[in-house]
PDB file of C-alpha atoms in Angstrom:
ATOM      1  CA  UNK S   1      22.842   1.471  23.928  1.00  0.00           C
ATOM      2  CA  UNK S   2      22.404   3.452  27.200  1.00  0.00           C
ATOM      3  CA  UNK S   3      24.958   3.534  29.880  1.00  0.00           C
ATOM      4  CA  UNK S   4      22.787   1.501  32.204  1.00  0.00           C
ATOM      5  CA  UNK S   5      22.427  -1.139  29.627  1.00  0.00           C
ATOM      6  CA  UNK S   6      26.168  -1.085  28.807  1.00  0.00           C
ATOM      7  CA  UNK S   7      26.811  -1.528  32.548  1.00  0.00           C
ATOM      8  CA  UNK S   8      24.472  -4.529  32.504  1.00  0.00           C
ATOM      9  CA  UNK S   9      25.999  -6.035  29.475  1.00  0.00           C
ATOM     10  CA  UNK S  10      29.527  -5.812  31.067  1.00  0.00           C
ATOM     11  CA  UNK S  11      28.350  -7.500  33.988  1.00  0.00           C
ATOM     12  CA  UNK S  12      26.840 -10.389  32.009  1.00  0.00           C
ATOM     13  CA  UNK S  13      30.047 -10.730  29.881  1.00  0.00           C
ATOM     14  CA  UNK S  14      32.025 -10.937  33.069  1.00  0.00           C
ATOM     15  CA  UNK S  15      30.015 -13.937  34.189  1.00  0.00           C
ATOM     16  CA  UNK S  16      30.073 -15.498  30.698  1.00  0.00           C
ATOM     17  CA  UNK S  17      33.694 -14.960  29.870  1.00  0.00           C
ATOM     18  CA  UNK S  18      35.779 -14.625  32.978  1.00  0.00           C
ATOM     19  CA  UNK S  19      38.906 -15.812  31.259  1.00  0.00           C
ATOM     20  CA  UNK S  20      40.128 -12.895  29.182  1.00  0.00           C
ATOM     21  CA  UNK S  21      43.659 -14.315  28.300  1.00  0.00           C
ATOM     22  CA  UNK S  22      44.864 -13.655  24.712  1.00  0.00           C
ATOM     23  CA  UNK S  23      43.811 -16.484  22.226  1.00  0.00           C
ATOM     24  CA  UNK S  24      47.227 -16.556  20.635  1.00  0.00           C
ATOM     25  CA  UNK S  25      49.877 -18.545  22.435  1.00  0.00           C
ATOM     26  CA  UNK S  26      53.089 -16.895  23.248  1.00  0.00           C
ATOM     27  CA  UNK S  27      55.922 -16.596  25.619  1.00  0.00           C
ATOM     28  CA  UNK S  28      55.331 -13.540  27.963  1.00  0.00           C
ATOM     29  CA  UNK S  29      59.174 -13.134  28.332  1.00  0.00           C
ATOM     30  CA  UNK S  30      59.254 -13.014  24.488  1.00  0.00           C
ATOM     31  CA  UNK S  31      56.483 -10.387  23.451  1.00  0.00           C
ATOM     32  CA  UNK S  32      57.768 -10.304  19.986  1.00  0.00           C
ATOM     33  CA  UNK S  33      56.221 -13.755  19.485  1.00  0.00           C
ATOM     34  CA  UNK S  34      52.758 -12.122  19.959  1.00  0.00           C
ATOM     35  CA  UNK S  35      53.561  -9.568  17.201  1.00  0.00           C
ATOM     36  CA  UNK S  36      54.579 -12.513  14.877  1.00  0.00           C
ATOM     37  CA  UNK S  37      51.525 -14.638  15.809  1.00  0.00           C
ATOM     38  CA  UNK S  38      49.188 -11.830  15.280  1.00  0.00           C
ATOM     39  CA  UNK S  39      50.533 -10.970  11.836  1.00  0.00           C
ATOM     40  CA  UNK S  40      49.987 -14.650  11.023  1.00  0.00           C
ATOM     41  CA  UNK S  41      46.297 -14.547  12.454  1.00  0.00           C
ATOM     42  CA  UNK S  42      45.052 -12.507   9.390  1.00  0.00           C
ATOM     43  CA  UNK S  43      42.602 -14.669   7.486  1.00  0.00           C
ATOM     44  CA  UNK S  44      43.635 -17.611   9.585  1.00  0.00           C
ATOM     45  CA  UNK S  45      42.056 -19.023  12.776  1.00  0.00           C
ATOM     46  CA  UNK S  46      43.682 -18.693  16.135  1.00  0.00           C
ATOM     47  CA  UNK S  47      43.848 -22.479  16.448  1.00  0.00           C
ATOM     48  CA  UNK S  48      45.684 -22.907  13.238  1.00  0.00           C
ATOM     49  CA  UNK S  49      48.073 -20.053  14.211  1.00  0.00           C
ATOM     50  CA  UNK S  50      48.855 -21.646  17.575  1.00  0.00           C
ATOM     51  CA  UNK S  51      49.760 -24.973  15.824  1.00  0.00           C
ATOM     52  CA  UNK S  52      52.119 -22.960  13.406  1.00  0.00           C
ATOM     53  CA  UNK S  53      53.731 -20.968  15.994  1.00  0.00           C
ATOM     54  CA  UNK S  54      54.634 -23.923  18.163  1.00  0.00           C
ATOM     55  CA  UNK S  55      56.754 -25.138  15.128  1.00  0.00           C
ATOM     56  CA  UNK S  56      57.912 -21.641  14.324  1.00  0.00           C
ATOM     57  CA  UNK S  57      59.217 -20.449  17.683  1.00  0.00           C
ATOM     58  CA  UNK S  58      60.945 -23.743  18.136  1.00  0.00           C
ATOM     59  CA  UNK S  59      62.756 -23.512  14.974  1.00  0.00           C
ATOM     60  CA  UNK S  60      63.485 -19.800  15.591  1.00  0.00           C
ATOM     61  CA  UNK S  61      63.664 -19.287  19.511  1.00  0.00           C
ATOM     62  CA  UNK S  62      64.911 -15.745  19.180  1.00  0.00           C
ATOM     63  CA  UNK S  63      64.164 -12.556  17.157  1.00  0.00           C
ATOM     64  CA  UNK S  64      67.724 -12.555  15.740  1.00  0.00           C
ATOM     65  CA  UNK S  65      67.074 -16.070  14.557  1.00  0.00           C
ATOM     66  CA  UNK S  66      63.876 -15.079  12.727  1.00  0.00           C
ATOM     67  CA  UNK S  67      65.550 -12.132  11.178  1.00  0.00           C
ATOM     68  CA  UNK S  68      68.377 -14.019   9.736  1.00  0.00           C
ATOM     69  CA  UNK S  69      66.178 -17.079   8.783  1.00  0.00           C
ATOM     70  CA  UNK S  70      66.156 -18.430   5.314  1.00  0.00           C
ATOM     71  CA  UNK S  71      62.681 -17.284   3.841  1.00  0.00           C
ATOM     72  CA  UNK S  72      62.102 -20.768   2.280  1.00  0.00           C
ATOM     73  CA  UNK S  73      62.407 -22.241   5.867  1.00  0.00           C
ATOM     74  CA  UNK S  74      59.806 -19.807   7.245  1.00  0.00           C
ATOM     75  CA  UNK S  75      57.439 -20.504   4.308  1.00  0.00           C
ATOM     76  CA  UNK S  76      57.722 -24.312   4.876  1.00  0.00           C
ATOM     77  CA  UNK S  77      56.740 -23.947   8.485  1.00  0.00           C
ATOM     78  CA  UNK S  78      53.857 -21.618   7.964  1.00  0.00           C
ATOM     79  CA  UNK S  79      52.428 -23.074   4.642  1.00  0.00           C
ATOM     80  CA  UNK S  80      49.213 -24.048   6.195  1.00  0.00           C
ATOM     81  CA  UNK S  81      48.525 -20.465   6.939  1.00  0.00           C
ATOM     82  CA  UNK S  82      46.771 -18.357   4.456  1.00  0.00           C
ATOM     83  CA  UNK S  83      48.830 -15.845   2.373  1.00  0.00           C
ATOM     84  CA  UNK S  84      51.791 -17.763   3.672  1.00  0.00           C
ATOM     85  CA  UNK S  85      54.445 -16.425   1.168  1.00  0.00           C
ATOM     86  CA  UNK S  86      53.627 -12.773   2.000  1.00  0.00           C
ATOM     87  CA  UNK S  87      53.401 -13.555   5.681  1.00  0.00           C
ATOM     88  CA  UNK S  88      56.806 -15.212   5.586  1.00  0.00           C
ATOM     89  CA  UNK S  89      58.254 -11.908   4.191  1.00  0.00           C
ATOM     90  CA  UNK S  90      56.353  -9.896   6.910  1.00  0.00           C
ATOM     91  CA  UNK S  91      57.769 -12.067   9.684  1.00  0.00           C
ATOM     92  CA  UNK S  92      61.408 -11.707   8.521  1.00  0.00           C
ATOM     93  CA  UNK S  93      61.252  -8.023   7.626  1.00  0.00           C
ATOM     94  CA  UNK S  94      59.293  -7.005  10.905  1.00  0.00           C
ATOM     95  CA  UNK S  95      61.806  -9.030  13.016  1.00  0.00           C
ATOM     96  CA  UNK S  96      64.699  -7.170  11.211  1.00  0.00           C
ATOM     97  CA  UNK S  97      62.987  -3.858  11.695  1.00  0.00           C
ATOM     98  CA  UNK S  98      62.484  -4.596  15.393  1.00  0.00           C
ATOM     99  CA  UNK S  99      66.079  -5.089  15.744  1.00  0.00           C
ATOM    100  CA  UNK S 100      67.511  -2.249  13.624  1.00  0.00           C
ATOM    101  CA  UNK S 101      65.074   0.379  14.608  1.00  0.00           C
ATOM    102  CA  UNK S 102      63.861  -0.568  18.029  1.00  0.00           C
ATOM    103  CA  UNK S 103      66.832  -2.768  19.528  1.00  0.00           C
ATOM    104  CA  UNK S 104      64.497  -5.747  19.529  1.00  0.00           C
ATOM    105  CA  UNK S 105      61.800  -4.027  21.747  1.00  0.00           C
ATOM    106  CA  UNK S 106      58.272  -3.663  20.505  1.00  0.00           C
ATOM    107  CA  UNK S 107      57.439  -0.034  20.455  1.00  0.00           C
ATOM    108  CA  UNK S 108      54.673   1.302  22.588  1.00  0.00           C
ATOM    109  CA  UNK S 109      53.463   3.403  19.843  1.00  0.00           C
ATOM    110  CA  UNK S 110      50.746   2.601  17.286  1.00  0.00           C
ATOM    111  CA  UNK S 111      52.359   4.766  14.675  1.00  0.00           C
ATOM    112  CA  UNK S 112      55.622   2.950  15.002  1.00  0.00           C
ATOM    113  CA  UNK S 113      54.102  -0.429  14.980  1.00  0.00           C
ATOM    114  CA  UNK S 114      51.996   0.293  11.921  1.00  0.00           C
ATOM    115  CA  UNK S 115      55.093   1.101  10.048  1.00  0.00           C
ATOM    116  CA  UNK S 116      56.200  -2.401  10.197  1.00  0.00           C
ATOM    117  CA  UNK S 117      55.578  -4.832   7.379  1.00  0.00           C
ATOM    118  CA  UNK S 118      52.304  -6.734   7.710  1.00  0.00           C
ATOM    119  CA  UNK S 119      51.445  -4.606  10.792  1.00  0.00           C
ATOM    120  CA  UNK S 120      47.905  -2.985  10.499  1.00  0.00           C
ATOM    121  CA  UNK S 121      45.932  -1.126  13.216  1.00  0.00           C
ATOM    122  CA  UNK S 122      44.231  -4.311  14.537  1.00  0.00           C
ATOM    123  CA  UNK S 123      47.485  -6.059  14.938  1.00  0.00           C
ATOM    124  CA  UNK S 124      49.134  -3.172  16.628  1.00  0.00           C
ATOM    125  CA  UNK S 125      46.163  -2.893  19.006  1.00  0.00           C
ATOM    126  CA  UNK S 126      46.401  -6.643  20.019  1.00  0.00           C
ATOM    127  CA  UNK S 127      50.068  -6.275  20.811  1.00  0.00           C
ATOM    128  CA  UNK S 128      49.557  -2.901  22.794  1.00  0.00           C
ATOM    129  CA  UNK S 129      46.593  -4.454  24.778  1.00  0.00           C
ATOM    130  CA  UNK S 130      48.206  -7.721  25.715  1.00  0.00           C
ATOM    131  CA  UNK S 131      51.882  -6.611  25.892  1.00  0.00           C
ATOM    132  CA  UNK S 132      51.516  -3.160  27.363  1.00  0.00           C
ATOM    133  CA  UNK S 133      48.008  -3.065  28.870  1.00  0.00           C
ATOM    134  CA  UNK S 134      47.143  -0.136  26.783  1.00  0.00           C
ATOM    135  CA  UNK S 135      43.321   0.299  26.859  1.00  0.00           C
ATOM    136  CA  UNK S 136      42.513  -0.269  23.065  1.00  0.00           C
ATOM    137  CA  UNK S 137      40.319  -2.597  21.108  1.00  0.00           C
ATOM    138  CA  UNK S 138      41.238  -4.597  17.959  1.00  0.00           C
ATOM    139  CA  UNK S 139      38.447  -4.723  15.611  1.00  0.00           C
ATOM    140  CA  UNK S 140      38.026  -7.855  13.756  1.00  0.00           C
ATOM    141  CA  UNK S 141      35.019  -9.479  11.998  1.00  0.00           C
ATOM    142  CA  UNK S 142      33.585 -10.771  15.191  1.00  0.00           C
ATOM    143  CA  UNK S 143      33.895  -7.458  17.104  1.00  0.00           C
ATOM    144  CA  UNK S 144      32.356  -5.507  14.053  1.00  0.00           C
ATOM    145  CA  UNK S 145      29.465  -8.028  13.980  1.00  0.00           C
ATOM    146  CA  UNK S 146      28.563  -8.236  17.592  1.00  0.00           C
ATOM    147  CA  UNK S 147      29.110  -4.561  18.189  1.00  0.00           C
ATOM    148  CA  UNK S 148      26.652  -3.834  15.353  1.00  0.00           C
ATOM    149  CA  UNK S 149      24.075  -6.202  16.600  1.00  0.00           C
ATOM    150  CA  UNK S 150      24.165  -5.070  20.241  1.00  0.00           C
ATOM    151  CA  UNK S 151      23.729  -1.402  18.986  1.00  0.00           C
ATOM    152  CA  UNK S 152      27.226  -0.200  20.032  1.00  0.00           C
ATOM    153  CA  UNK S 153      27.844   1.072  16.614  1.00  0.00           C
ATOM    154  CA  UNK S 154      26.115   1.891  13.391  1.00  0.00           C
ATOM    155  CA  UNK S 155      29.322   1.971  11.332  1.00  0.00           C
ATOM    156  CA  UNK S 156      31.144  -0.718   9.186  1.00  0.00           C
ATOM    157  CA  UNK S 157      34.383   0.974   9.121  1.00  0.00           C
ATOM    158  CA  UNK S 158      36.932  -0.612  11.565  1.00  0.00           C
ATOM    159  CA  UNK S 159      38.404   2.743  12.761  1.00  0.00           C
ATOM    160  CA  UNK S 160      34.890   4.243  13.292  1.00  0.00           C
ATOM    161  CA  UNK S 161      33.794   1.091  15.096  1.00  0.00           C
ATOM    162  CA  UNK S 162      36.812   1.263  17.280  1.00  0.00           C
ATOM    163  CA  UNK S 163      36.105   4.853  18.099  1.00  0.00           C
ATOM    164  CA  UNK S 164      32.466   3.989  19.000  1.00  0.00           C
ATOM    165  CA  UNK S 165      33.574   1.420  21.310  1.00  0.00           C
ATOM    166  CA  UNK S 166      36.318   3.281  22.801  1.00  0.00           C
ATOM    167  CA  UNK S 167      33.516   6.166  23.646  1.00  0.00           C
ATOM    168  CA  UNK S 168      31.008   3.495  24.936  1.00  0.00           C
ATOM    169  CA  UNK S 169      32.893   1.068  27.045  1.00  0.00           C
ATOM    170  CA  UNK S 170      34.723   2.347  30.194  1.00  0.00           C
ATOM    171  CA  UNK S 171      38.509   2.483  29.848  1.00  0.00           C
ATOM    172  CA  UNK S 172      38.794   0.205  33.022  1.00  0.00           C
ATOM    173  CA  UNK S 173      36.926  -2.439  31.090  1.00  0.00           C
ATOM    174  CA  UNK S 174      38.226  -2.203  27.545  1.00  0.00           C
ATOM    175  CA  UNK S 175      40.812  -4.907  27.815  1.00  0.00           C
ATOM    176  CA  UNK S 176      38.513  -7.370  29.084  1.00  0.00           C
ATOM    177  CA  UNK S 177      35.774  -6.505  26.796  1.00  0.00           C
ATOM    178  CA  UNK S 178      38.120  -6.749  23.718  1.00  0.00           C
ATOM    179  CA  UNK S 179      38.362 -10.604  24.397  1.00  0.00           C
ATOM    180  CA  UNK S 180      34.961 -11.006  25.759  1.00  0.00           C
ATOM    181  CA  UNK S 181      33.373  -9.696  22.524  1.00  0.00           C
ATOM    182  CA  UNK S 182      35.407 -12.008  20.318  1.00  0.00           C
ATOM    183  CA  UNK S 183      34.582 -15.001  22.463  1.00  0.00           C
ATOM    184  CA  UNK S 184      30.788 -14.191  22.273  1.00  0.00           C
ATOM    185  CA  UNK S 185      31.072 -13.769  18.414  1.00  0.00           C
ATOM    186  CA  UNK S 186      32.735 -17.247  18.143  1.00  0.00           C
ATOM    187  CA  UNK S 187      30.321 -19.026  20.439  1.00  0.00           C
ATOM    188  CA  UNK S 188      27.012 -17.408  20.309  1.00  0.00           C
ATOM    189  CA  UNK S 189      26.617 -14.291  18.104  1.00  0.00           C
ATOM    190  CA  UNK S 190      28.172 -16.201  14.964  1.00  0.00           C
ATOM    191  CA  UNK S 191      28.141 -14.847  11.504  1.00  0.00           C
ATOM    192  CA  UNK S 192      26.129 -17.830  10.113  1.00  0.00           C
ATOM    193  CA  UNK S 193      23.334 -17.619  12.432  1.00  0.00           C
ATOM    194  CA  UNK S 194      23.058 -15.775  15.800  1.00  0.00           C
ATOM    195  CA  UNK S 195      21.972 -18.082  18.564  1.00  0.00           C
ATOM    196  CA  UNK S 196      19.671 -15.355  20.069  1.00  0.00           C
ATOM    197  CA  UNK S 197      17.404 -17.872  21.942  1.00  0.00           C
ATOM    198  CA  UNK S 198      20.538 -18.970  23.889  1.00  0.00           C
ATOM    199  CA  UNK S 199      22.013 -15.617  24.317  1.00  0.00           C
ATOM    200  CA  UNK S 200      21.833 -13.900  27.754  1.00  0.00           C
ATOM    201  CA  UNK S 201      22.702 -10.618  26.132  1.00  0.00           C
ATOM    202  CA  UNK S 202      19.579 -10.923  23.898  1.00  0.00           C
ATOM    203  CA  UNK S 203      17.459  -8.795  26.322  1.00  0.00           C
ATOM    204  CA  UNK S 204      19.856  -5.893  25.750  1.00  0.00           C
ATOM    205  CA  UNK S 205      20.318  -6.420  21.952  1.00  0.00           C
ATOM    206  CA  UNK S 206      18.544  -4.895  19.145  1.00  0.00           C
ATOM    207  CA  UNK S 207      19.151  -7.932  16.784  1.00  0.00           C
ATOM    208  CA  UNK S 208      17.979 -10.321  19.489  1.00  0.00           C
ATOM    209  CA  UNK S 209      14.839  -8.597  20.179  1.00  0.00           C
ATOM    210  CA  UNK S 210      13.997  -8.368  16.410  1.00  0.00           C
ATOM    211  CA  UNK S 211      14.722 -12.181  16.102  1.00  0.00           C
ATOM    212  CA  UNK S 212      12.313 -12.819  18.939  1.00  0.00           C
ATOM    213  CA  UNK S 213       9.568 -10.687  17.557  1.00  0.00           C
ATOM    214  CA  UNK S 214       9.873 -12.405  14.235  1.00  0.00           C
ATOM    215  CA  UNK S 215       9.163 -15.832  15.637  1.00  0.00           C
TER     216      UNK S 215
END
């Protein structure tokens, strides 16, 4: 996609998705909550995670409370989340690591973040973007699918897709784009069937133009 088309795409996305808040609920005065919510979001919808964390953060209102919690209590609260037994361990161990290694403060460093249990690059990027405003993009299935269809990447590796998007999208727009592309993937450019006829980005999209020619 050319720079002119990218500029046009970003303008359209700004109109379609002006609200670029994080999809996960957390107390902004307790940024550790976003880290825990993002760990839970692997193979689980944000809607389900928000239901779970409402209970989790009520039961454990501080990082210290979570770090010292009985693992069975954590499991009981998050049991409707996929892979809940493993994730319960990640939550407790990551809370402990935050306290012992970082004095309870989320590190502003992707290498330090990804050393924590259950924290991959996608999770780290979500936290860095929303807590610290670092211009980065978390590549999930929606981002990978929409970016490929739009012609912003030809890769299927998350790290390569991330690199392609970081090169293509202006840094001043990356934070907004990160949530906008996910919103578009959920609402319009879905995995099961892309709604190209209803998509205002289809004029710029390789996949959309192919769909129209096929009709």
